[in-house]
Amino acid sequence: MSTFKNFAIAGVGNIGAVIAEELLSLKASGKVKEVVLLTRSSTKNESIDKLVSQGARVAAVDYSSQNALESVLTGIDVVISTVSINALDFQASLAQAARLQALLGFDLANGKASYGADGNALITFTSRHDIARFLAHIVTTLPAEKLYWSTFRIEGDRISFNEILRQYQEKTDKKVDVTLRSTEELEAALKVNAYDIFSALHLAWARGEGIVGKPEEVSNGMWPEWNPKKVIELITP
Ligand SMILES: NC(=O)c1ccc[n+]([C@@H]2O[C@H](COP(=O)([O-])OP(=O)(O)OC[C@H]3O[C@@H](n4cnc5c(N)ncnc54)[C@H](OP(=O)(O)O)[C@@H]3O)[C@@H](O)[C@H]2O)c1
């Protein structure tokens, strides 16, 4: 069974309204928790009013505003785009905003986080920009024989989720409520749905499988000036 319960439908017209109705019919069984209808309009719309009477929530959106989209999609698991055929260009920003919501179970904008076990396992984090910098550096500075068949283990930070949140709360003075999922709970979720990537990642991290290697195996020292960013710098720019 899917773990997705919160849905947003962008552009509730001919097909979107029917999809919304179907999802709303699953609310009573608990399979669906929330159906949010994204619309550009604030004027009265009978079709949307009918869906609201069936339990939908309406959210006015400006598809050209990335910030507005990210904000409106907070807490949404799945975005279904049924915008009209002449508005398909907006789907890229919609997809980008949707991708950011489910990010690792961290919803700092709303003071919530969810992760596995006790949250103390160390995990390697490296920003894409720092990975790119390191790669560009070594392939342009190391002799070929040092590159052939070599493995480079790099990390911007090696830190636990608990420590990330401790630093975040100290720096921002914002409280974050944490939901811990036991390893048994994560394993059970994967038995139900082997493609539940979110639970798979959190289980691996909780088991200590999220580090690039032993500290002595890390290659950061090959370029001491690299200075990759720490997680706290990345989440509180
Ligand atoms: N109709 C079908 O039977 C059917 C079947 C299969 C696939 N499709 C596909 O499903 C998609 C939706 O089709 P549809 O017939 O349901 O579309 P539609 O009724 O013409 O439009 C859907 C919604 O898109 C929003 N929209 C319209 N113009 C927009 C614009 N310029 N920018 C942003 N949003 C805009 C509107 O919502 P707001 O005004 O509330 O923002 C509108 O209610 C299309 O890609 C179509 O090819 C349709």
GROMACS .gro file of C-alpha atoms and ligand atoms in nm:
model
  285
    1MET     CA    1   0.000   0.000   0.000
    2SER     CA    2   0.125   0.346  -0.087
    3THR     CA    3   0.228   0.580   0.193
    4PHE     CA    4   0.106   0.884  -0.003
    5LYS     CA    5  -0.195   1.046   0.155
    6ASN     CA    6  -0.182   1.416   0.069
    7PHE     CA    7  -0.253   1.519  -0.290
    8ALA     CA    8  -0.256   1.844  -0.484
    9ILE     CA    9  -0.424   1.875  -0.822
   10ALA     CA   10  -0.308   2.163  -1.038
   11GLY     CA   11  -0.572   2.294  -1.279
   12VAL     CA   12  -0.907   2.145  -1.191
   13GLY     CA   13  -1.086   2.142  -1.525
   14ASN     CA   14  -1.235   1.861  -1.733
   15ILE     CA   15  -1.009   1.580  -1.619
   16GLY     CA   16  -0.877   1.728  -1.292
   17ALA     CA   17  -1.224   1.753  -1.139
   18VAL     CA   18  -1.292   1.384  -1.201
   19ILE     CA   19  -0.956   1.285  -1.052
   20ALA     CA   20  -1.025   1.505  -0.749
   21GLU     CA   21  -1.366   1.345  -0.702
   22GLU     CA   22  -1.214   0.997  -0.712
   23LEU     CA   23  -0.945   1.085  -0.456
   24LEU     CA   24  -1.202   1.253  -0.231
   25SER     CA   25  -1.410   0.935  -0.237
   26LEU     CA   26  -1.113   0.759  -0.071
   27LYS     CA   27  -1.103   1.000   0.222
   28ALA     CA   28  -1.355   0.805   0.426
   29SER     CA   29  -1.139   0.491   0.413
   30GLY     CA   30  -0.834   0.687   0.536
   31LYS     CA   31  -0.637   0.614   0.217
   32VAL     CA   32  -0.649   0.985   0.137
   33LYS     CA   33  -0.601   1.254   0.396
   34GLU     CA   34  -0.605   1.576   0.198
   35VAL     CA   35  -0.690   1.688  -0.154
   36VAL     CA   36  -0.577   2.041  -0.239
   37LEU     CA   37  -0.705   2.206  -0.557
   38LEU     CA   38  -0.461   2.453  -0.709
   39THR     CA   39  -0.628   2.729  -0.907
   40ARG     CA   40  -0.523   3.066  -1.048
   41SER     CA   41  -0.866   3.206  -0.994
   42SER     CA   42  -1.033   3.348  -0.687
   43THR     CA   43  -1.369   3.384  -0.864
   44LYS     CA   44  -1.658   3.150  -0.797
   45ASN     CA   45  -1.641   2.818  -0.972
   46GLU     CA   46  -1.924   2.567  -0.932
   47SER     CA   47  -1.709   2.266  -1.003
   48ILE     CA   48  -1.455   2.365  -0.738
   49ASP     CA   49  -1.730   2.455  -0.490
   50LYS     CA   50  -1.876   2.106  -0.533
   51LEU     CA   51  -1.536   1.946  -0.463
   52VAL     CA   52  -1.492   2.166  -0.156
   53SER     CA   53  -1.827   2.041  -0.028
   54GLN     CA   54  -1.686   1.691  -0.067
   55GLY     CA   55  -1.383   1.776   0.149
   56ALA     CA   56  -1.129   1.938  -0.086
   57ARG     CA   57  -0.928   2.247   0.007
   58VAL     CA   58  -0.865   2.524  -0.244
   59ALA     CA   59  -0.531   2.703  -0.278
   60ALA     CA   60  -0.488   3.001  -0.506
   61VAL     CA   61  -0.158   2.985  -0.693
   62ASP     CA   62   0.058   3.199  -0.912
   63TYR     CA   63   0.240   2.944  -1.129
   64SER     CA   64   0.510   3.197  -1.212
   65SER     CA   65   0.615   3.230  -0.845
   66GLN     CA   66   0.844   2.950  -0.729
   67ASN     CA   67   0.819   3.065  -0.367
   68ALA     CA   68   0.440   3.065  -0.376
   69LEU     CA   69   0.436   2.717  -0.528
   70GLU     CA   70   0.677   2.581  -0.268
   71SER     CA   71   0.469   2.729   0.009
   72VAL     CA   72   0.139   2.595  -0.123
   73LEU     CA   73   0.283   2.245  -0.169
   74THR     CA   74   0.411   2.216   0.187
   75GLY     CA   75   0.300   1.882   0.330
   76ILE     CA   76   0.185   1.748  -0.008
   77ASP     CA   77   0.308   1.400  -0.106
   78VAL     CA   78   0.193   1.388  -0.468
   79VAL     CA   79   0.123   1.662  -0.720
   80ILE     CA   80  -0.103   1.573  -1.013
   81SER     CA   81  -0.089   1.824  -1.292
   82THR     CA   82  -0.400   1.854  -1.507
   83VAL     CA   83  -0.345   2.209  -1.626
   84SER     CA   84  -0.478   2.278  -1.974
   85ILE     CA   85  -0.265   2.188  -2.269
   86ASN     CA   86  -0.160   2.549  -2.330
   87ALA     CA   87  -0.020   2.578  -1.976
   88LEU     CA   88   0.215   2.280  -1.974
   89ASP     CA   89   0.519   2.508  -1.943
   90PHE     CA   90   0.426   2.571  -1.579
   91GLN     CA   91   0.474   2.206  -1.496
   92ALA     CA   92   0.852   2.244  -1.466
   93SER     CA   93   0.825   2.492  -1.177
   94LEU     CA   94   0.548   2.285  -1.026
   95ALA     CA   95   0.765   1.973  -1.037
   96GLN     CA   96   1.061   2.161  -0.891
   97ALA     CA   97   0.848   2.294  -0.604
   98ALA     CA   98   0.701   1.948  -0.544
   99ARG     CA   99   1.044   1.785  -0.539
  100LEU     CA  100   1.159   2.019  -0.262
  101GLN     CA  101   0.865   1.927  -0.032
  102ALA     CA  102   0.935   1.567   0.025
  103LEU     CA  103   1.301   1.626   0.075
  104LEU     CA  104   1.427   1.371   0.328
  105GLY     CA  105   1.138   1.426   0.566
  106PHE     CA  106   1.259   1.773   0.662
  107ASP     CA  107   0.991   2.042   0.654
  108LEU     CA  108   1.179   2.313   0.839
  109ALA     CA  109   0.949   2.588   0.709
  110ASN     CA  110   0.677   2.431   0.923
  111GLY     CA  111   0.906   2.321   1.206
  112LYS     CA  112   0.881   1.948   1.137
  113ALA     CA  113   1.126   1.667   1.073
  114SER     CA  114   1.104   1.292   1.055
  115TYR     CA  115   1.386   1.039   1.055
  116GLY     CA  116   1.483   0.690   1.161
  117ALA     CA  117   1.580   0.522   1.490
  118ASP     CA  118   1.725   0.758   1.755
  119GLY     CA  119   1.866   1.009   1.502
  120ASN     CA  120   2.222   0.972   1.628
  121ALA     CA  121   2.376   0.782   1.336
  122LEU     CA  122   2.642   0.979   1.148
  123ILE     CA  123   2.573   1.054   0.781
  124THR     CA  124   2.788   1.200   0.506
  125PHE     CA  125   2.650   1.512   0.336
  126THR     CA  126   2.811   1.690   0.042
  127SER     CA  127   2.649   1.963  -0.166
  128ARG     CA  128   2.628   1.909  -0.541
  129HIS     CA  129   2.831   2.224  -0.595
  130ASP     CA  130   3.113   2.098  -0.372
  131ILE     CA  131   3.110   1.758  -0.544
  132ALA     CA  132   3.141   1.932  -0.880
  133ARG     CA  133   3.425   2.154  -0.755
  134PHE     CA  134   3.618   1.857  -0.617
  135LEU     CA  135   3.570   1.655  -0.934
  136ALA     CA  136   3.676   1.943  -1.160
  137HIS     CA  137   3.980   1.999  -0.939
  138ILE     CA  138   4.111   1.644  -0.935
  139VAL     CA  139   4.059   1.572  -1.304
  140THR     CA  140   4.250   1.886  -1.394
  141THR     CA  141   4.534   1.855  -1.140
  142LEU     CA  142   4.609   1.489  -1.071
  143PRO     CA  143   4.833   1.286  -1.300
  144ALA     CA  144   4.648   1.021  -1.499
  145GLU     CA  145   4.796   0.730  -1.300
  146LYS     CA  146   4.641   0.870  -0.981
  147LEU     CA  147   4.301   0.888  -1.146
  148TYR     CA  148   4.282   0.549  -1.318
  149TRP     CA  149   4.051   0.313  -1.124
  150SER     CA  150   4.065   0.539  -0.820
  151THR     CA  151   3.788   0.587  -0.567
  152PHE     CA  152   3.757   0.926  -0.403
  153ARG     CA  153   3.553   0.944  -0.085
  154ILE     CA  154   3.458   1.302  -0.014
  155GLU     CA  155   3.227   1.465   0.235
  156GLY     CA  156   3.119   1.816   0.323
  157ASP     CA  157   2.994   1.714   0.663
  158ARG     CA  158   2.966   1.399   0.875
  159ILE     CA  159   2.686   1.462   1.115
  160SER     CA  160   2.372   1.310   1.268
  161PHE     CA  161   2.018   1.438   1.209
  162ASN     CA  162   1.992   1.521   1.581
  163GLU     CA  163   2.306   1.734   1.564
  164ILE     CA  164   2.185   1.910   1.247
  165LEU     CA  165   1.864   2.007   1.424
  166ARG     CA  166   2.049   2.110   1.740
  167GLN     CA  167   2.265   2.348   1.533
  168TYR     CA  168   1.962   2.468   1.335
  169GLN     CA  169   1.758   2.546   1.646
  170GLU     CA  170   2.052   2.721   1.809
  171LYS     CA  171   2.121   2.933   1.501
  172THR     CA  172   1.762   3.023   1.409
  173ASP     CA  173   1.588   3.003   1.746
  174LYS     CA  174   1.315   2.805   1.570
  175LYS     CA  175   1.176   2.489   1.727
  176VAL     CA  176   1.152   2.170   1.523
  177ASP     CA  177   0.920   1.885   1.621
  178VAL     CA  178   1.077   1.551   1.541
  179THR     CA  179   0.895   1.228   1.461
  180LEU     CA  180   1.122   0.927   1.504
  181ARG     CA  181   1.047   0.613   1.303
  182SER     CA  182   1.190   0.296   1.455
  183THR     CA  183   1.392   0.060   1.234
  184GLU     CA  184   1.110  -0.196   1.277
  185GLU     CA  185   0.862   0.061   1.149
  186LEU     CA  186   1.083   0.142   0.848
  187GLU     CA  187   1.134  -0.229   0.772
  188ALA     CA  188   0.759  -0.285   0.790
  189ALA     CA  189   0.696   0.005   0.550
  190LEU     CA  190   0.941  -0.151   0.303
  191LYS     CA  191   0.773  -0.490   0.329
  192VAL     CA  192   0.447  -0.325   0.228
  193ASN     CA  193   0.608  -0.120  -0.050
  194ALA     CA  194   0.957  -0.217  -0.163
  195TYR     CA  195   0.972   0.106  -0.368
  196ASP     CA  196   0.926   0.331  -0.063
  197ILE     CA  197   1.258   0.508  -0.126
  198PHE     CA  198   1.203   0.746   0.163
  199SER     CA  199   1.183   0.464   0.419
  200ALA     CA  200   1.470   0.277   0.247
  201LEU     CA  201   1.699   0.577   0.280
  202HIS     CA  202   1.609   0.645   0.641
  203LEU     CA  203   1.660   0.279   0.729
  204ALA     CA  204   2.005   0.276   0.568
  205TRP     CA  205   2.101   0.599   0.743
  206ALA     CA  206   1.971   0.473   1.079
  207ARG     CA  207   2.189   0.162   1.037
  208GLY     CA  208   2.497   0.377   0.985
  209GLU     CA  209   2.517   0.301   0.612
  210GLY     CA  210   2.511   0.667   0.509
  211ILE     CA  211   2.880   0.744   0.542
  212VAL     CA  212   3.130   0.737   0.257
  213GLY     CA  213   3.382   0.531   0.451
  214LYS     CA  214   3.597   0.531   0.762
  215PRO     CA  215   3.737   0.874   0.853
  216GLU     CA  216   4.088   0.763   0.746
  217GLU     CA  217   3.951   0.664   0.403
  218VAL     CA  218   3.812   1.010   0.325
  219SER     CA  219   3.988   1.192   0.038
  220ASN     CA  220   3.919   1.552   0.148
  221GLY     CA  221   4.285   1.594   0.243
  222MET     CA  222   4.389   1.566  -0.123
  223TRP     CA  223   4.271   1.923  -0.166
  224PRO     CA  224   4.298   2.103   0.169
  225GLU     CA  225   4.166   2.429   0.019
  226TRP     CA  226   3.841   2.261  -0.088
  227ASN     CA  227   3.648   2.378   0.224
  228PRO     CA  228   3.311   2.221   0.141
  229LYS     CA  229   3.001   2.363   0.304
  230LYS     CA  230   2.858   2.215   0.624
  231VAL     CA  231   2.491   2.115   0.641
  232ILE     CA  232   2.406   2.407   0.871
  233GLU     CA  233   2.546   2.653   0.616
  234LEU     CA  234   2.337   2.495   0.343
  235ILE     CA  235   2.006   2.489   0.531
  236THR     CA  236   2.043   2.839   0.677
  237PRO     CA  237   2.199   3.033   0.390
  238LIG     N1  238  -1.009   1.638  -2.097
  238LIG     C1  239  -0.979   1.510  -2.112
  238LIG     O1  240  -1.063   1.423  -2.126
  238LIG     C2  241  -0.835   1.466  -2.112
  238LIG     C3  242  -0.804   1.333  -2.128
  238LIG     C4  243  -0.669   1.294  -2.122
  238LIG     C5  244  -0.569   1.388  -2.104
  238LIG     N2  245  -0.603   1.519  -2.094
  238LIG     C6  246  -0.494   1.614  -2.072
  238LIG     O2  247  -0.511   1.664  -1.940
  238LIG     C7  248  -0.472   1.801  -1.936
  238LIG     C8  249  -0.590   1.883  -1.884
  238LIG     O3  250  -0.696   1.876  -1.979
  238LIG     P1  251  -0.839   1.940  -1.946
  238LIG     O4  252  -0.927   1.921  -2.061
  238LIG     O5  253  -0.886   1.890  -1.812
  238LIG     O6  254  -0.795   2.095  -1.932
  238LIG     P2  255  -0.885   2.223  -1.911
  238LIG     O7  256  -1.014   2.186  -1.849
  238LIG     O8  257  -0.888   2.301  -2.037
  238LIG     O9  258  -0.796   2.309  -1.810
  238LIG     C9  259  -0.761   2.258  -1.681
  238LIG    C10  260  -0.728   2.374  -1.589
  238LIG    O10  261  -0.603   2.429  -1.627
  238LIG    C11  262  -0.600   2.559  -1.573
  238LIG     N3  263  -0.547   2.649  -1.676
  238LIG    C12  264  -0.606   2.686  -1.792
  238LIG     N4  265  -0.527   2.771  -1.860
  238LIG    C13  266  -0.417   2.790  -1.784
  238LIG    C14  267  -0.302   2.870  -1.798
  238LIG     N5  268  -0.279   2.945  -1.905
  238LIG     N6  269  -0.210   2.864  -1.700
  238LIG    C15  270  -0.228   2.787  -1.590
  238LIG     N7  271  -0.338   2.710  -1.571
  238LIG    C16  272  -0.431   2.712  -1.667
  238LIG    C17  273  -0.741   2.599  -1.537
  238LIG    O11  274  -0.755   2.599  -1.394
  238LIG     P3  275  -0.764   2.735  -1.309
  238LIG    O12  276  -0.831   2.838  -1.395
  238LIG    O13  277  -0.849   2.694  -1.192
  238LIG    O14  278  -0.627   2.773  -1.271
  238LIG    C18  279  -0.823   2.490  -1.595
  238LIG    O15  280  -0.941   2.461  -1.522
  238LIG    C19  281  -0.428   1.842  -2.077
  238LIG    O16  282  -0.289   1.831  -2.085
  238LIG    C20  283  -0.497   1.736  -2.164
  238LIG    O17  284  -0.425   1.716  -2.283
  238LIG    C21  285  -0.731   1.560  -2.094
   0.00000   0.00000   0.00000
